[in-house]
Short mmCIF file of C-alpha atoms in Angstrom, two decimals:
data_model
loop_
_atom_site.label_atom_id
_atom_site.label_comp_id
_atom_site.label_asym_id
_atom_site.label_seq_id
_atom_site.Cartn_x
_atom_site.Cartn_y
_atom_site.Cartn_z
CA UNK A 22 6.54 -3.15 -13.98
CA UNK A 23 7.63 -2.17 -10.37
CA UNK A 24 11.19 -3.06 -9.28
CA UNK A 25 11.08 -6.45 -7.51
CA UNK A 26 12.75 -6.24 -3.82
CA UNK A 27 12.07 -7.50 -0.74
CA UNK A 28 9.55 -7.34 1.92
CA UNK A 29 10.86 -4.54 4.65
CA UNK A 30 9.17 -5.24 7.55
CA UNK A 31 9.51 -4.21 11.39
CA UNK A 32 10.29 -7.55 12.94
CA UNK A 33 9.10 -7.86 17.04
CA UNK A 34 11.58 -9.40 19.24
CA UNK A 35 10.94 -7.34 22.39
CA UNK A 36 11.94 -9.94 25.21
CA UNK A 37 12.39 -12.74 22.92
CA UNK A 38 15.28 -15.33 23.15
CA UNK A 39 17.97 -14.47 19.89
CA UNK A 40 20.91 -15.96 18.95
CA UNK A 41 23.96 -14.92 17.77
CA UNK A 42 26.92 -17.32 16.47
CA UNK A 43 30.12 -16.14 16.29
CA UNK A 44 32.46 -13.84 18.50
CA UNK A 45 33.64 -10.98 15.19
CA UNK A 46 33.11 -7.57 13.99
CA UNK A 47 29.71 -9.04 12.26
CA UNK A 48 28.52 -10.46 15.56
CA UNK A 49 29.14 -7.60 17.55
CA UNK A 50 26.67 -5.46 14.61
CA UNK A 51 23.72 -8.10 15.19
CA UNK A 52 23.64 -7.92 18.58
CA UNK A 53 23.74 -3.33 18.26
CA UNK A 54 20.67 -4.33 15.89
CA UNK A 55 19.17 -6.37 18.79
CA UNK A 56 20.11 -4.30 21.88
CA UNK A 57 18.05 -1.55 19.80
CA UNK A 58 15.30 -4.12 19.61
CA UNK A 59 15.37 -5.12 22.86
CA UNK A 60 15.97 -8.99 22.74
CA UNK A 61 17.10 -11.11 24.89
CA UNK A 62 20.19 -11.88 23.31
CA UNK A 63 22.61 -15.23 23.37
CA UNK A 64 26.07 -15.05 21.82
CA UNK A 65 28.11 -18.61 21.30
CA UNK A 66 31.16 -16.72 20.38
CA UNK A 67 33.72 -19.10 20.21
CA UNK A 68 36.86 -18.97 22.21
CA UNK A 69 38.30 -15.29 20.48
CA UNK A 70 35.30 -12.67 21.89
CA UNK A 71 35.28 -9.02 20.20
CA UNK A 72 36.35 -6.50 23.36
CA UNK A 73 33.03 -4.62 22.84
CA UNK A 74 31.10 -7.48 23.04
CA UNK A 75 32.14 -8.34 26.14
CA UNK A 76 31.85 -4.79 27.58
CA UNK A 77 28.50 -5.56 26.64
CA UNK A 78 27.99 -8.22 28.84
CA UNK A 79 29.72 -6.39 31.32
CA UNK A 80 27.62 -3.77 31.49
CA UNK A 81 24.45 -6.42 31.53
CA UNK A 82 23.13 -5.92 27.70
CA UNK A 83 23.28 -10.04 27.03
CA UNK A 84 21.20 -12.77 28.05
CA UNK A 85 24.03 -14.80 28.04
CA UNK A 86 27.73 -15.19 26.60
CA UNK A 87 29.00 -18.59 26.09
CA UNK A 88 32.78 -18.78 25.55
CA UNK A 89 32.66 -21.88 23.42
CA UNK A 90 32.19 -23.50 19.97
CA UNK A 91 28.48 -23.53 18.59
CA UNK A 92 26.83 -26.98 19.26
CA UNK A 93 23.47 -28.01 18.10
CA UNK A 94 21.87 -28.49 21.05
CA UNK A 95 22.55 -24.58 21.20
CA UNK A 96 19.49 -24.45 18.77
CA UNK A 97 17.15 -25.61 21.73
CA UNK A 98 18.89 -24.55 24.48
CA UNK A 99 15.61 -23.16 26.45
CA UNK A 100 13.14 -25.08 24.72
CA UNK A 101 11.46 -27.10 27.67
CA UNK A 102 11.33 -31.15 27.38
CA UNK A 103 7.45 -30.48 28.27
CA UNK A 104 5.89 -29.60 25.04
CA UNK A 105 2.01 -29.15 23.71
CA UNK A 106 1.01 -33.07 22.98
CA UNK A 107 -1.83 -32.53 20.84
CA UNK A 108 -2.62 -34.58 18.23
CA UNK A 109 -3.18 -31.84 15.79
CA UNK A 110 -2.62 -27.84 15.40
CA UNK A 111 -6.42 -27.89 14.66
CA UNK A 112 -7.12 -29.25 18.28
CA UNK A 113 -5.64 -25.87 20.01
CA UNK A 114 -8.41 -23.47 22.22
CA UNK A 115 -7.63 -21.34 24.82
CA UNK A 116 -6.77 -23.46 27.40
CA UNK A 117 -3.54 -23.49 25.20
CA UNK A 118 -2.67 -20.11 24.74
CA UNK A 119 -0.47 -19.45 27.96
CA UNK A 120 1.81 -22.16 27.13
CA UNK A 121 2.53 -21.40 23.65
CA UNK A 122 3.11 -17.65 24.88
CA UNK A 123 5.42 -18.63 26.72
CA UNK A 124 6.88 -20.67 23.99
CA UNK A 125 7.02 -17.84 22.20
CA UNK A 126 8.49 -15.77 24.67
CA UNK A 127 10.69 -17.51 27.06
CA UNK A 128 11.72 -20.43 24.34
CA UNK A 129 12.11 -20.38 21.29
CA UNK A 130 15.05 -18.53 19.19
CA UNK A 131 12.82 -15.21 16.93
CA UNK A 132 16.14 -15.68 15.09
CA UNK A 133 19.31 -17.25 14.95
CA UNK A 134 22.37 -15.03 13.42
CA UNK A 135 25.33 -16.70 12.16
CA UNK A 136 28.30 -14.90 11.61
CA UNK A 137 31.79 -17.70 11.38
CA UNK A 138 34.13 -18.08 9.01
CA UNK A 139 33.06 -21.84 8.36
CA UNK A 140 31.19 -22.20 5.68
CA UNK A 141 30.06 -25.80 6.61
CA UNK A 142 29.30 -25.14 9.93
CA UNK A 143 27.23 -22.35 8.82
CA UNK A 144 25.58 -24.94 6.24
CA UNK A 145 24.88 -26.98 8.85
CA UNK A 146 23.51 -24.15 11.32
CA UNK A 147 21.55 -23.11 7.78
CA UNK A 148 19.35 -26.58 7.76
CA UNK A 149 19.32 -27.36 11.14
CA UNK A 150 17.83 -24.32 11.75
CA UNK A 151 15.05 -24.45 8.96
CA UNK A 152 14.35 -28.14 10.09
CA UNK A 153 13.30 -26.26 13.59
CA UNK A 154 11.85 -23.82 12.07
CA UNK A 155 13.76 -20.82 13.13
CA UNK A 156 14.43 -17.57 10.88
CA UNK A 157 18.10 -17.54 10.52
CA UNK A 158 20.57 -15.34 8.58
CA UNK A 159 23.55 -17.03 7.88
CA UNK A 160 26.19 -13.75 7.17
CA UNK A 161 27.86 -13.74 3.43
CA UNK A 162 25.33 -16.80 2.59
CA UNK A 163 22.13 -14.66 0.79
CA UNK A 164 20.50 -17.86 -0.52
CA UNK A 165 20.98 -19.15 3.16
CA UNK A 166 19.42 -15.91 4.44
CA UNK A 167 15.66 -15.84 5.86
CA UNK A 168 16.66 -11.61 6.22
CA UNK A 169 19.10 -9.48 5.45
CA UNK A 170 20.11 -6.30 7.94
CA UNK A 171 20.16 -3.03 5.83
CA UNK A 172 21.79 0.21 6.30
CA UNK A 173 19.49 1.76 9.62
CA UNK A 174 19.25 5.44 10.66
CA UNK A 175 17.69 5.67 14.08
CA UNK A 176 16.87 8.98 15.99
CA UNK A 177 14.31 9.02 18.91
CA UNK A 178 10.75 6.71 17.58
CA UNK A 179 11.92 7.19 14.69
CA UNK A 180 14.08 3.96 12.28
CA UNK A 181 14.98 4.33 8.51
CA UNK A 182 16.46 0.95 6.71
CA UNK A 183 17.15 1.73 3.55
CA UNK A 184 17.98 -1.31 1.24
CA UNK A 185 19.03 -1.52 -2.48
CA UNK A 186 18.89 -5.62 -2.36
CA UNK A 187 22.37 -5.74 -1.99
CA UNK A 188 23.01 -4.36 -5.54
CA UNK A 189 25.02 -1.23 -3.39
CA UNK A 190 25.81 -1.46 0.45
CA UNK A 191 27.68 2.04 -0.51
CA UNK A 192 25.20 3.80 -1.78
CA UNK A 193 22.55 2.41 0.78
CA UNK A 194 25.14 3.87 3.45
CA UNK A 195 25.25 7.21 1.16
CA UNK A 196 21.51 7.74 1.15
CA UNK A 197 21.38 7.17 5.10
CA UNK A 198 23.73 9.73 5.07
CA UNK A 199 21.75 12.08 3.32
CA UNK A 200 18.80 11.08 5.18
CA UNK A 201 20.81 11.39 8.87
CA UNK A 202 22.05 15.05 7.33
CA UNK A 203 18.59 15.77 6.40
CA UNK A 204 16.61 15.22 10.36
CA UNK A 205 19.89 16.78 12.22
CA UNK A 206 18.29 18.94 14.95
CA UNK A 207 15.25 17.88 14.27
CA UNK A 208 13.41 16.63 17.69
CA UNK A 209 11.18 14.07 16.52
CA UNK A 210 10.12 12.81 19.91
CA UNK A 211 8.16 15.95 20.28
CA UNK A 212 6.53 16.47 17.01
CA UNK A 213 5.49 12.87 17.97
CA UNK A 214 4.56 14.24 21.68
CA UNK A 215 2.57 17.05 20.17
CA UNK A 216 1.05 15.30 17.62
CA UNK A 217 -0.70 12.99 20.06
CA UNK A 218 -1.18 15.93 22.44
CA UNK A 219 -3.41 17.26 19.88
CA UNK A 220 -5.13 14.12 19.09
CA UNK A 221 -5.75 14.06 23.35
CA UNK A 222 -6.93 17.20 23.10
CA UNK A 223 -9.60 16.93 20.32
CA UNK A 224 -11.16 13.64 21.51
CA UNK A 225 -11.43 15.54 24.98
CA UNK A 226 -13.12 18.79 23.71
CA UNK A 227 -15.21 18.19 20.37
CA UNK A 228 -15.38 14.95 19.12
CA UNK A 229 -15.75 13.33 22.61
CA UNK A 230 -17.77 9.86 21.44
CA UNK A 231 -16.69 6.86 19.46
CA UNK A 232 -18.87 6.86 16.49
CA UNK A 233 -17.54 5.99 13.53
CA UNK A 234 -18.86 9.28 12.13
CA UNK A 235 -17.05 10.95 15.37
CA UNK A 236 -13.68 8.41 14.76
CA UNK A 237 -13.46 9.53 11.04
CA UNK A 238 -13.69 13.07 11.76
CA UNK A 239 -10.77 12.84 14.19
CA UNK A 240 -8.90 11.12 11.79
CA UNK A 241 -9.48 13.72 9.09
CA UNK A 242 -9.22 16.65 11.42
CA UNK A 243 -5.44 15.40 12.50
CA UNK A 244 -4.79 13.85 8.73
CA UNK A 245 -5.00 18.30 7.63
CA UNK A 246 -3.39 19.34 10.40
CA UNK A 247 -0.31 16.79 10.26
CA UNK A 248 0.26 17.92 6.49
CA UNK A 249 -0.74 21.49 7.28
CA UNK A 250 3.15 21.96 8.92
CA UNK A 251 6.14 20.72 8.03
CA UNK A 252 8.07 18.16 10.34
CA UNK A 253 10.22 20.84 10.98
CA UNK A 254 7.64 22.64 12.21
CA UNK A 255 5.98 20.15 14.47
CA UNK A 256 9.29 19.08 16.39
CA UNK A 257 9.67 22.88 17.75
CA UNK B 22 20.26 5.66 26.15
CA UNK B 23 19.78 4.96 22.81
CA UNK B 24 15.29 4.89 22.23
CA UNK B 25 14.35 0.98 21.53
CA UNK B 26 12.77 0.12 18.32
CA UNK B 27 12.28 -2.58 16.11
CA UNK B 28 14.41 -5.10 14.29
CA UNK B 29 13.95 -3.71 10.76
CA UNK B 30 14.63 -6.67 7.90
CA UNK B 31 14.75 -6.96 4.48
CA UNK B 32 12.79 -10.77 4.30
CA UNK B 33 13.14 -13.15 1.81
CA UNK B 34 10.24 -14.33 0.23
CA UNK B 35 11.15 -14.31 -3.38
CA UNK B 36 9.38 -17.41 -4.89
CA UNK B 37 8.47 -18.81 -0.70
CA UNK B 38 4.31 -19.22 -0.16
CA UNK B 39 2.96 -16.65 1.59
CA UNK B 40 -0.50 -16.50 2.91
CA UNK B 41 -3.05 -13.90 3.43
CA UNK B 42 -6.13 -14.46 5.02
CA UNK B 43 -9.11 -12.03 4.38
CA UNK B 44 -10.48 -10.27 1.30
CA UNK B 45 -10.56 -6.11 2.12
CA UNK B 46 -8.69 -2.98 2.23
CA UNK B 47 -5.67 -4.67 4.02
CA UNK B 48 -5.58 -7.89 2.20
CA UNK B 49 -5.33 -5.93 -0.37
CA UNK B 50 -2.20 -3.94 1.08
CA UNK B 51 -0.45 -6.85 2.16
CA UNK B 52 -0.90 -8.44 -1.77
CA UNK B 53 1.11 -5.28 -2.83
CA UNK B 54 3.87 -5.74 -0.56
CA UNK B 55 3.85 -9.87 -0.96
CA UNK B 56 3.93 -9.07 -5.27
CA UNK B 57 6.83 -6.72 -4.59
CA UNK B 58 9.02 -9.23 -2.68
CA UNK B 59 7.94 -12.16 -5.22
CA UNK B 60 6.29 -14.49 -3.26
CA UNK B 61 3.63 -16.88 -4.03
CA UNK B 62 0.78 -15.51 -2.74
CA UNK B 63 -2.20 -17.45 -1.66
CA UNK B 64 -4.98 -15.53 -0.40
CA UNK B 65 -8.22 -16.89 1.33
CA UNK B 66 -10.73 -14.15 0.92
CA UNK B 67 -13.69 -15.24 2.15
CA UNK B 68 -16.68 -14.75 0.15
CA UNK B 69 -16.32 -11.21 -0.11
CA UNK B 70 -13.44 -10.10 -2.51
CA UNK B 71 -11.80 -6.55 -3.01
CA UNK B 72 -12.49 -6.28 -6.87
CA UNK B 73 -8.55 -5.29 -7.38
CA UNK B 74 -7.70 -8.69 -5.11
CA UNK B 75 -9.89 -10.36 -8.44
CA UNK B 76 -8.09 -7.95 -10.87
CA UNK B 77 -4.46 -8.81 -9.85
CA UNK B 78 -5.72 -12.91 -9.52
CA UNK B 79 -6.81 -12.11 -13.43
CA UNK B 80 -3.35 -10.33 -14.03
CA UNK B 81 -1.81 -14.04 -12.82
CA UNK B 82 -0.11 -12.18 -10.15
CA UNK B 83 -1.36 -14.70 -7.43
CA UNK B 84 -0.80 -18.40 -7.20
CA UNK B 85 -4.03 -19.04 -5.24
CA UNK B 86 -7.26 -17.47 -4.32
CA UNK B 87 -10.20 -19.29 -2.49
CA UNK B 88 -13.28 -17.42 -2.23
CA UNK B 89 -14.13 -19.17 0.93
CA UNK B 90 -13.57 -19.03 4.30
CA UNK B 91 -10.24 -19.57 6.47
CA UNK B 92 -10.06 -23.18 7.50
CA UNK B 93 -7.43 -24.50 9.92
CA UNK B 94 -5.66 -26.62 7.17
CA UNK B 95 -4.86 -23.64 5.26
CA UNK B 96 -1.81 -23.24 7.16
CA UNK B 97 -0.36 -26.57 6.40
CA UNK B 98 -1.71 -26.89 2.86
CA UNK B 99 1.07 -26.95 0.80
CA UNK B 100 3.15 -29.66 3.16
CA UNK B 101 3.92 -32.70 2.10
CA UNK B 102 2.68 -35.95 4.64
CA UNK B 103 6.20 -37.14 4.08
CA UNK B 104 8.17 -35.23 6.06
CA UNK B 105 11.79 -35.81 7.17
CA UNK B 106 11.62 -38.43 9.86
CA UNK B 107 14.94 -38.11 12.11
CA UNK B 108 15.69 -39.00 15.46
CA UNK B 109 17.10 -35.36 16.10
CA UNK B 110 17.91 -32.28 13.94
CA UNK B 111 21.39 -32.83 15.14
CA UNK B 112 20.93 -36.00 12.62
CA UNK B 113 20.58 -33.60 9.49
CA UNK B 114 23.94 -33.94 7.26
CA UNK B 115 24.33 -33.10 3.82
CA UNK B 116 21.61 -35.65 1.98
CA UNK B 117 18.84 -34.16 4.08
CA UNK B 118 19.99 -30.66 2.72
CA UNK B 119 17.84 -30.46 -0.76
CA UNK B 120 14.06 -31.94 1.05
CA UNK B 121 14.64 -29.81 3.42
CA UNK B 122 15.59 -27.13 0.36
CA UNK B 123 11.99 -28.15 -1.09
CA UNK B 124 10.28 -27.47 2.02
CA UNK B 125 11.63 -24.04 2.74
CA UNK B 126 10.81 -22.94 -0.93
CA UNK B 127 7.52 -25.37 -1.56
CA UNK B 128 6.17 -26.38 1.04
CA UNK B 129 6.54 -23.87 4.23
CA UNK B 130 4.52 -20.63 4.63
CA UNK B 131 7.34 -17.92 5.16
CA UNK B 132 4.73 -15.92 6.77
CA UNK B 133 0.34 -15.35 7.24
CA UNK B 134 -0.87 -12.25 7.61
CA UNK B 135 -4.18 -12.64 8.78
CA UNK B 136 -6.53 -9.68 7.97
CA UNK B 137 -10.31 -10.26 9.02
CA UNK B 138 -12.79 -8.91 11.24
CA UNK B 139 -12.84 -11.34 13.95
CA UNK B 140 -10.96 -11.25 16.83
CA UNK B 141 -11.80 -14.45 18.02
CA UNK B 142 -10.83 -16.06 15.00
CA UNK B 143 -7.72 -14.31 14.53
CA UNK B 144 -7.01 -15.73 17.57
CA UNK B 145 -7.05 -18.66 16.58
CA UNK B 146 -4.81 -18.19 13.76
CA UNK B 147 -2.53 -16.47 15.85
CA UNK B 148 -1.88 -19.68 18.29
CA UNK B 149 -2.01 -21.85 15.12
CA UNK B 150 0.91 -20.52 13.32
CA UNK B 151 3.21 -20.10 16.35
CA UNK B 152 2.88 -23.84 17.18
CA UNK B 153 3.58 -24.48 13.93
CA UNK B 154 6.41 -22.02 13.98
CA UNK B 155 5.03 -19.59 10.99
CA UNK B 156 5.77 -16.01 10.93
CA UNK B 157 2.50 -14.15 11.64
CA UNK B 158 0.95 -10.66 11.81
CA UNK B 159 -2.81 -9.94 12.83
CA UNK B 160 -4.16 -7.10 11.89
CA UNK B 161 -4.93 -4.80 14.22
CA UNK B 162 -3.66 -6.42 17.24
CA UNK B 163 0.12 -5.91 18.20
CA UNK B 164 0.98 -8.25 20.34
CA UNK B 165 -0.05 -11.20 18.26
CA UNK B 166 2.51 -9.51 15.60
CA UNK B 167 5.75 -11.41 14.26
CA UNK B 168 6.07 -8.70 12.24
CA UNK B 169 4.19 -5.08 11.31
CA UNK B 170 4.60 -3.49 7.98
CA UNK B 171 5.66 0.10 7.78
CA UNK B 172 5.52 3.25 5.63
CA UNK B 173 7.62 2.14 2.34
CA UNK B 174 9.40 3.95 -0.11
CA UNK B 175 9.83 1.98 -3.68
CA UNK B 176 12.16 3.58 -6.10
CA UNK B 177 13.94 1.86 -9.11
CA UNK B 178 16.56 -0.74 -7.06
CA UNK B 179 16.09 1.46 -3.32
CA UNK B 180 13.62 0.39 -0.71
CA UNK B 181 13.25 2.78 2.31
CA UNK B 182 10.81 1.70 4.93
CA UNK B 183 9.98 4.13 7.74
CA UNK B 184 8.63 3.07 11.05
CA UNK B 185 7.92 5.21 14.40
CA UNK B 186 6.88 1.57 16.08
CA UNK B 187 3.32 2.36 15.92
CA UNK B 188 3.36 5.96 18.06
CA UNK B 189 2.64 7.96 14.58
CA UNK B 190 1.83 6.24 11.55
CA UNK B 191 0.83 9.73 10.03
CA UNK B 192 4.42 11.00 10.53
CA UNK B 193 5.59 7.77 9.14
CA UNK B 194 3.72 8.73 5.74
CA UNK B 195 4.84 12.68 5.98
CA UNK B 196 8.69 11.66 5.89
CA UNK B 197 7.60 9.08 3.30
CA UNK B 198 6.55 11.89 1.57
CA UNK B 199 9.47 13.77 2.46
CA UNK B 200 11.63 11.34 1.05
CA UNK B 201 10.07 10.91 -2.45
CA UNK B 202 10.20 14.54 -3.17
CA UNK B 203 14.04 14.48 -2.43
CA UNK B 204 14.51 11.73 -4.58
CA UNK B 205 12.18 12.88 -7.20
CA UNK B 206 14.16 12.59 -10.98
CA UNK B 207 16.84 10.72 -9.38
CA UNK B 208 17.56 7.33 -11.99
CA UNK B 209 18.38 4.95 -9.10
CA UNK B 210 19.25 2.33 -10.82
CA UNK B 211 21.31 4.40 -13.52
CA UNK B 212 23.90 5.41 -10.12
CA UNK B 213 23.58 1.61 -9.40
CA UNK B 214 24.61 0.58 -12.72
CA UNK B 215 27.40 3.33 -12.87
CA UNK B 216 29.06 2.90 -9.63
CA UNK B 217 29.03 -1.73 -10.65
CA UNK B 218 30.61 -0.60 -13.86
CA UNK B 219 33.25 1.23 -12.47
CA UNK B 220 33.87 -1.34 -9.94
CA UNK B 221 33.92 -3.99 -13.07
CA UNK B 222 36.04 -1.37 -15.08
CA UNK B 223 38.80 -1.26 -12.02
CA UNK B 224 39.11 -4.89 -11.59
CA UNK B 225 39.27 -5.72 -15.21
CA UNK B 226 42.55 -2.98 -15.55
CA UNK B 227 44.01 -1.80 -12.63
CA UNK B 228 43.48 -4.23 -9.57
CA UNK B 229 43.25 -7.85 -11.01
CA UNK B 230 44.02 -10.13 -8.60
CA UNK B 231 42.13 -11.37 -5.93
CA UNK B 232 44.54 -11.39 -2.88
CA UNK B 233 42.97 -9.56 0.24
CA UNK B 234 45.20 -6.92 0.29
CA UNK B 235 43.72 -5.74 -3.80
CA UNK B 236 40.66 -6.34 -2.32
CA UNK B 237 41.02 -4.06 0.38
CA UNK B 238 42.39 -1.46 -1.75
CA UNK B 239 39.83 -1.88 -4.16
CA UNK B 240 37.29 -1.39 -2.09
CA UNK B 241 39.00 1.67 -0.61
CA UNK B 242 38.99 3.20 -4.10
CA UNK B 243 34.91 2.54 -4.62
CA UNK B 244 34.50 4.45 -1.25
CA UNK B 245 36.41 7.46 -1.94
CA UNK B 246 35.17 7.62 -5.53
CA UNK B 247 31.39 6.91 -4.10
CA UNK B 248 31.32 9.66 -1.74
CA UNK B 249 33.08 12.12 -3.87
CA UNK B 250 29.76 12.54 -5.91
CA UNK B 251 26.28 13.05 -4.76
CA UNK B 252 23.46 10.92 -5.65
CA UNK B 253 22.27 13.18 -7.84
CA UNK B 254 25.13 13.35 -9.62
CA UNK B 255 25.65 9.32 -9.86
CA UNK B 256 22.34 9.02 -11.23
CA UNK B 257 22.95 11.20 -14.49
#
């Protein structure tokens, strides 16, 4: 039987409202993780703010700092009073769809990251958030966790988490080691550059049409070619 | 600048419904990674089923299949009509705590992936789950992505999931690649078990009690011993 674990995925919150409560070292590590990700990010820090957070405001990387005690209107704090009335979910069509992108993007929290030292506050944050419906990882809580953060190893497009389900943060941090050790001088921007130059380059001169005969021979062609050389190789 | 990139996450869906909607070659994909991560996996195939989709529902790995078509009520059909009824979230306090406990775990979909051939349909599902607040990815089309699964690496207790955010998914599977021949004949879980025994071992004899500043050193002690052998080496 395969080792159970959890479900790694690539979470999108490109220009979406996230939260982070809590002013400490942990706080000031969720919102690296969601600089990187490109949120727009709200910290309720409390009244004692980590210096680096605040040169991050400074230098214009938050959505917004507040300087004050988590309350739970903080939850909904751009959530408009005008909301969908629809008598069911089933009744949505398209004339719907702008407004609930914009839910999406311009109200509601794509997570909520707790990170105090109160552990029933951060109960409270726990089910208030899961009553709204928000993904929310309350920090040294795993049951109260929707996600964990893993050790990440990030050079150019590329992003590595490595996880061992919190059995060893060490040796997770070892292995990105090993892994950081193992890509140093390696460019991968242009073996990803090349790579598509090549794909450009073959739909332009031989396999010009969209057949799926055509598409599959593309795919097949740059399939050999990508294993022919070694990443090495391809970022030179 | 540092290049943007996703929020990678290790999410919890260990014993949380999960639902997967379609019946091919990515239904089937999404299966694996939903068994892997525990969930309870519904899937609505449609009439057309990938015969290992039937295999694993034989096997008892799934906790529903419906040969039939998506419906609209799939999304909701493991919620209970009585929900909480509050004024406000900022109501909840500590009786609310274990129904909303049931829904999280029982009721709620902690995520759809929605894997057919119909745009306009998936659509649909797309707008459905975000006013409902569910977690969603649709295949094949980005922006109405929560989420997006990436190249993973499964060995013993270690997950490693690679992602170039979509620009090469084939140099996502070389460094997959990559990464299993380095850690080819490494026992993972054998280092794991090693380095918790030690940790156990210290406690029990040298560092007993539990004020912050044993705890410190303790910890100080499983770094430097950590790092002064390789992985390889842990694993024997």
């Amino acid at each position: 039987m395969k080792h159970p674990g959890s479900l790694l995925l690539a979470w999108q919150v490109k220009d979406k409202h996230c939260l982070v409560i809590g002013g400490g070292d942990v706080a000031l590590s969720r919102v690296h993780h969601l600089i990187r990700a490109q949120a727009k990010i709200t910290v309720v820090s409390g009244p004692n703010v980590h210096p680096e957070i605040l040169e991050l405001e400074e230098k214009g990387e938050l959505y917004k700092l507040l300087k004050r005690d988590y309350e739970p209107e903080d939850l909904q704090m751009y959530e408009s009073k005008e909301q969908l009335s629809l008598e069911s979910f089933k009744d949505i069509d398209e004339s719907h769809y702008a407004q609930i992108d914009d839910q999406v993007k311009n109200q509601v929290f794509a997570c909520v990251c707790c990170c105090i030292d109160d552990p029933v506050l951060s109960g409270k944050v726990y089910y208030q958030s899961k009553y709204l419906r928000l993904p929310v990882n309350i920090a040294d809580k795993p049951p109260m966790c929707d996600f964990y953060f893993g050790s990440m190893f990030n050079q150019d497009a590329l992003q590595i988490m490595i996880s061992t389900n919190g059995k060893s943060p060490r040796l997770s941090k070892m292995i990105k080691d090993d892994i950081a050790k193992q890509f140093a001088g390696i460019k991968l921007n242009d073996a990803v550059d090349t790579l598509g130059d090549i794909r450009a380059n073959l739909r332009a001169r031989k396999l010009q049409d969209n057949s799926l005969e055509t598409i599959e021979k593309r795919m097949e062609w740059i399939k050999k070619l990508t294993d022919f050389f070694t990443l090495r190789q391809w970022s030179r």
